[in-house]
């Protein structure tokens, strides 16, 4: 009797599991999104009630910014864009998901630096006149190439129709800085060594941003 009951219960569970698997239909969701990496589009293929693949591209987020050191006023324009390929996991088979994958960012700033009050530059303990150095030109890379990404979000992809999309995550950065000068001393070997030290100092400051925060929100439609 016990064996018959156990077999019946096992059969019922298998039948229920098969019915649930058959009840789920794969869905494709497309959306328009915006956030800390710009504006763009997102597409997701939910091929299982707990699993999906998604891709997106955002860009066009540009702005001007300024920052100062003791001797130099820096100004620059920042340009951000990023693509992403991710695996989404829906732990409760609903709308909430965890996601991991790779981002393909292109995040950089072009900067110019000038001595304060047309005074002097000091690099690595050595002093240079503003006339000799001229204007500093630099490029700050925040992230490029392929970077790991992890996050969590909310996606209306289990049922057909319009829905909402939101996601929070973090992306690794790979900060780099390059500087050049426009003045007559630009080719001097000692100046070049000191300028490399200034690059490293700026890079060390920028490396405090070890990860880039990703926050996105948008509207979507599931087919």
Tab-separated table of C-alpha atoms in Angstrom:
chain	number	residue	atom	x	y	z
A	1	UNK	CA	0.000	0.000	0.000
A	2	UNK	CA	2.812	2.396	0.919
A	3	UNK	CA	4.640	1.583	-2.305
A	4	UNK	CA	1.461	2.208	-4.287
A	5	UNK	CA	0.916	5.573	-2.521
A	6	UNK	CA	4.513	6.629	-3.095
A	7	UNK	CA	4.336	5.662	-6.756
A	8	UNK	CA	1.066	7.556	-7.167
A	9	UNK	CA	2.502	10.663	-5.476
A	10	UNK	CA	5.653	10.517	-7.612
A	11	UNK	CA	3.586	10.162	-10.760
A	12	UNK	CA	1.398	13.092	-9.780
A	13	UNK	CA	4.444	15.315	-9.156
A	14	UNK	CA	6.015	14.347	-12.467
A	15	UNK	CA	2.748	15.035	-14.275
A	16	UNK	CA	2.425	18.420	-12.563
A	17	UNK	CA	6.049	19.311	-13.419
A	18	UNK	CA	5.538	18.321	-17.044
A	19	UNK	CA	2.320	20.339	-17.228
A	20	UNK	CA	4.102	23.417	-15.818
A	21	UNK	CA	6.965	22.987	-18.277
A	22	UNK	CA	4.519	22.685	-21.146
A	23	UNK	CA	2.523	25.670	-19.880
A	24	UNK	CA	5.515	28.003	-20.136
A	25	UNK	CA	5.984	29.621	-23.531
A	26	UNK	CA	9.237	31.292	-24.484
A	27	UNK	CA	8.900	35.063	-24.768
A	28	UNK	CA	10.759	37.833	-26.540
A	29	UNK	CA	10.704	41.278	-24.955
A	30	UNK	CA	11.921	44.528	-26.498
A	31	UNK	CA	12.206	47.809	-24.687
A	32	UNK	CA	13.372	51.417	-24.710
A	33	UNK	CA	15.621	52.243	-21.758
A	34	UNK	CA	17.629	55.055	-20.239
A	35	UNK	CA	20.003	55.472	-17.334
A	36	UNK	CA	23.592	55.978	-16.259
A	37	UNK	CA	24.997	54.612	-19.524
A	38	UNK	CA	22.716	56.624	-21.820
A	39	UNK	CA	19.586	55.958	-23.866
A	40	UNK	CA	19.004	52.894	-25.974
A	41	UNK	CA	17.234	49.590	-26.518
A	42	UNK	CA	16.997	46.254	-24.745
A	43	UNK	CA	15.926	42.835	-26.028
A	44	UNK	CA	15.382	39.694	-23.970
A	45	UNK	CA	14.622	36.087	-24.853
A	46	UNK	CA	13.086	34.242	-21.917
A	47	UNK	CA	13.397	30.645	-23.037
A	48	UNK	CA	12.608	29.101	-19.622
A	49	UNK	CA	10.494	30.250	-16.705
A	50	UNK	CA	13.698	30.808	-14.720
A	51	UNK	CA	16.236	31.636	-17.432
A	52	UNK	CA	16.671	34.190	-20.180
A	53	UNK	CA	19.243	35.853	-22.387
A	54	UNK	CA	19.322	39.604	-22.884
A	55	UNK	CA	21.269	42.184	-24.858
A	56	UNK	CA	21.210	45.958	-24.902
A	57	UNK	CA	22.942	49.044	-26.160
A	58	UNK	CA	22.862	52.531	-24.656
A	59	UNK	CA	24.747	55.694	-25.521
A	60	UNK	CA	24.590	59.404	-26.189
A	61	UNK	CA	25.234	60.407	-22.582
A	62	UNK	CA	27.672	63.334	-22.871
A	63	UNK	CA	28.440	66.219	-20.567
A	64	UNK	CA	31.127	68.754	-19.683
A	65	UNK	CA	32.939	68.754	-16.360
A	66	UNK	CA	35.725	70.479	-14.430
A	67	UNK	CA	38.121	69.479	-11.677
A	68	UNK	CA	41.161	71.130	-10.136
A	69	UNK	CA	44.488	70.220	-8.576
A	70	UNK	CA	46.701	72.567	-6.582
A	71	UNK	CA	48.281	74.066	-9.719
A	72	UNK	CA	46.074	73.050	-12.647
A	73	UNK	CA	42.502	73.675	-13.761
A	74	UNK	CA	41.208	70.728	-15.795
A	75	UNK	CA	38.112	70.824	-17.974
A	76	UNK	CA	36.756	68.123	-20.210
A	77	UNK	CA	33.879	66.475	-21.996
A	78	UNK	CA	32.733	62.990	-21.016
A	79	UNK	CA	31.190	60.512	-23.464
A	80	UNK	CA	29.514	57.283	-22.331
A	81	UNK	CA	28.095	54.319	-24.226
A	82	UNK	CA	27.886	50.601	-23.520
A	83	UNK	CA	26.567	47.352	-24.874
A	84	UNK	CA	25.791	44.285	-22.775
A	85	UNK	CA	25.238	40.531	-23.175
A	86	UNK	CA	23.782	38.829	-20.097
A	87	UNK	CA	22.244	35.694	-18.626
A	88	UNK	CA	19.157	36.460	-16.534
A	89	UNK	CA	17.996	34.159	-13.729
A	90	UNK	CA	14.434	34.446	-12.372
A	91	UNK	CA	14.632	32.699	-8.961
A	92	UNK	CA	10.889	32.900	-8.327
A	93	UNK	CA	9.819	32.313	-11.943
A	94	UNK	CA	8.255	35.784	-11.911
A	95	UNK	CA	9.458	39.256	-12.833
A	96	UNK	CA	12.413	39.689	-10.471
A	97	UNK	CA	15.753	38.531	-11.882
A	98	UNK	CA	19.452	38.313	-11.122
A	99	UNK	CA	21.842	38.857	-13.996
A	100	UNK	CA	25.508	38.317	-14.865
A	101	UNK	CA	27.388	38.848	-18.068
A	102	UNK	CA	29.722	41.103	-19.977
A	103	UNK	CA	29.512	44.772	-20.857
A	104	UNK	CA	31.240	46.390	-23.805
A	105	UNK	CA	31.699	49.996	-22.686
A	106	UNK	CA	33.191	52.986	-24.440
A	107	UNK	CA	33.522	55.533	-21.647
A	108	UNK	CA	36.113	58.262	-21.904
A	109	UNK	CA	36.796	61.937	-21.342
A	110	UNK	CA	38.933	64.369	-23.333
A	111	UNK	CA	40.448	66.980	-21.018
A	112	UNK	CA	42.522	70.131	-21.204
A	113	UNK	CA	44.562	71.563	-18.352
A	114	UNK	CA	45.889	75.045	-17.770
A	115	UNK	CA	48.049	76.493	-15.005
A	116	UNK	CA	45.995	78.440	-12.494
A	117	UNK	CA	46.119	82.202	-13.041
A	118	UNK	CA	48.604	81.554	-15.881
A	119	UNK	CA	51.181	80.670	-13.235
A	120	UNK	CA	53.428	77.621	-13.089
A	121	UNK	CA	53.039	73.895	-13.434
A	122	UNK	CA	54.587	71.562	-10.889
A	123	UNK	CA	55.074	67.922	-11.840
A	124	UNK	CA	56.928	65.453	-9.657
A	125	UNK	CA	58.435	68.295	-7.597
A	126	UNK	CA	59.746	70.166	-10.652
A	127	UNK	CA	58.397	73.555	-11.707
A	128	UNK	CA	57.688	74.631	-15.304
A	129	UNK	CA	56.397	77.945	-16.625
A	130	UNK	CA	53.008	78.170	-18.297
A	131	UNK	CA	54.649	79.504	-21.469
A	132	UNK	CA	57.002	76.525	-21.692
A	133	UNK	CA	54.320	73.900	-21.092
A	134	UNK	CA	51.420	75.554	-22.873
A	135	UNK	CA	48.155	73.637	-22.572
A	136	UNK	CA	47.902	70.077	-21.336
A	137	UNK	CA	45.792	67.734	-23.419
A	138	UNK	CA	44.650	64.444	-21.993
A	139	UNK	CA	42.433	61.444	-22.437
A	140	UNK	CA	40.832	59.668	-19.505
A	141	UNK	CA	39.491	56.181	-20.182
A	142	UNK	CA	36.958	55.026	-17.614
A	143	UNK	CA	36.142	51.661	-19.172
A	144	UNK	CA	36.536	49.989	-22.540
A	145	UNK	CA	36.934	46.514	-23.977
A	146	UNK	CA	34.988	43.712	-22.267
A	147	UNK	CA	34.136	44.177	-18.586
A	148	UNK	CA	32.335	41.833	-16.143
A	149	UNK	CA	28.907	42.881	-14.928
A	150	UNK	CA	26.449	41.762	-12.235
A	151	UNK	CA	23.085	43.150	-11.231
A	152	UNK	CA	19.448	42.603	-10.382
A	153	UNK	CA	16.247	43.863	-11.901
A	154	UNK	CA	12.564	43.670	-12.682
A	155	UNK	CA	11.259	42.732	-16.095
A	156	UNK	CA	7.685	42.150	-17.287
A	157	UNK	CA	8.596	39.284	-19.587
A	158	UNK	CA	6.389	36.442	-18.368
A	159	UNK	CA	3.187	37.680	-20.042
A	160	UNK	CA	2.398	39.309	-23.370
A	161	UNK	CA	1.846	43.043	-23.529
A	162	UNK	CA	3.397	46.266	-22.281
A	163	UNK	CA	5.425	46.349	-19.112
A	164	UNK	CA	8.189	48.042	-17.172
A	165	UNK	CA	11.902	47.372	-16.975
A	166	UNK	CA	14.402	48.365	-14.299
A	167	UNK	CA	17.889	47.203	-13.417
A	168	UNK	CA	20.653	48.058	-10.956
A	169	UNK	CA	24.179	46.715	-11.281
A	170	UNK	CA	27.896	47.332	-11.218
A	171	UNK	CA	30.475	47.102	-13.987
A	172	UNK	CA	34.225	46.818	-13.513
A	173	UNK	CA	36.345	49.700	-14.840
A	174	UNK	CA	39.837	49.809	-16.372
A	175	UNK	CA	40.994	53.384	-15.844
A	176	UNK	CA	43.801	54.835	-17.957
A	177	UNK	CA	45.169	58.366	-18.407
A	178	UNK	CA	47.388	59.875	-21.106
A	179	UNK	CA	48.711	63.461	-21.182
A	180	UNK	CA	50.573	65.605	-23.689
A	181	UNK	CA	51.658	69.253	-23.752
A	182	UNK	CA	51.526	71.861	-26.510
A	183	UNK	CA	54.489	74.011	-25.406
A	184	UNK	CA	58.142	74.174	-26.410
A	185	UNK	CA	59.270	71.918	-23.570
A	186	UNK	CA	57.050	69.040	-24.661
A	187	UNK	CA	59.967	66.963	-26.013
A	188	UNK	CA	62.290	67.497	-23.055
A	189	UNK	CA	63.203	64.124	-21.492
A	190	UNK	CA	62.952	65.321	-17.877
A	191	UNK	CA	59.604	66.950	-18.570
A	192	UNK	CA	58.344	63.745	-20.168
A	193	UNK	CA	59.323	61.743	-17.067
A	194	UNK	CA	57.563	64.247	-14.828
A	195	UNK	CA	54.497	64.234	-17.075
A	196	UNK	CA	54.318	60.436	-16.790
A	197	UNK	CA	54.270	60.836	-13.013
A	198	UNK	CA	51.382	63.303	-13.347
A	199	UNK	CA	49.555	60.739	-15.480
A	200	UNK	CA	50.040	58.110	-12.790
A	201	UNK	CA	48.818	60.472	-10.078
A	202	UNK	CA	45.648	61.246	-12.016
A	203	UNK	CA	45.194	57.549	-12.756
A	204	UNK	CA	45.510	56.669	-9.074
A	205	UNK	CA	42.863	59.273	-8.237
A	206	UNK	CA	40.520	57.950	-10.930
A	207	UNK	CA	41.049	54.338	-9.823
A	208	UNK	CA	39.026	55.114	-6.712
A	209	UNK	CA	36.114	54.411	-9.050
A	210	UNK	CA	36.772	50.654	-9.193
A	211	UNK	CA	33.270	49.921	-10.451
A	212	UNK	CA	30.804	51.964	-12.467
A	213	UNK	CA	27.204	52.024	-11.199
A	214	UNK	CA	24.589	51.012	-13.748
A	215	UNK	CA	20.988	52.091	-13.185
A	216	UNK	CA	18.387	51.701	-15.933
A	217	UNK	CA	14.640	52.121	-16.315
A	218	UNK	CA	12.354	51.794	-19.296
A	219	UNK	CA	9.227	50.482	-20.939
A	220	UNK	CA	8.935	47.184	-22.776
A	221	UNK	CA	6.652	45.003	-24.838
A	222	UNK	CA	6.569	41.212	-24.654
A	223	UNK	CA	5.508	39.165	-27.674
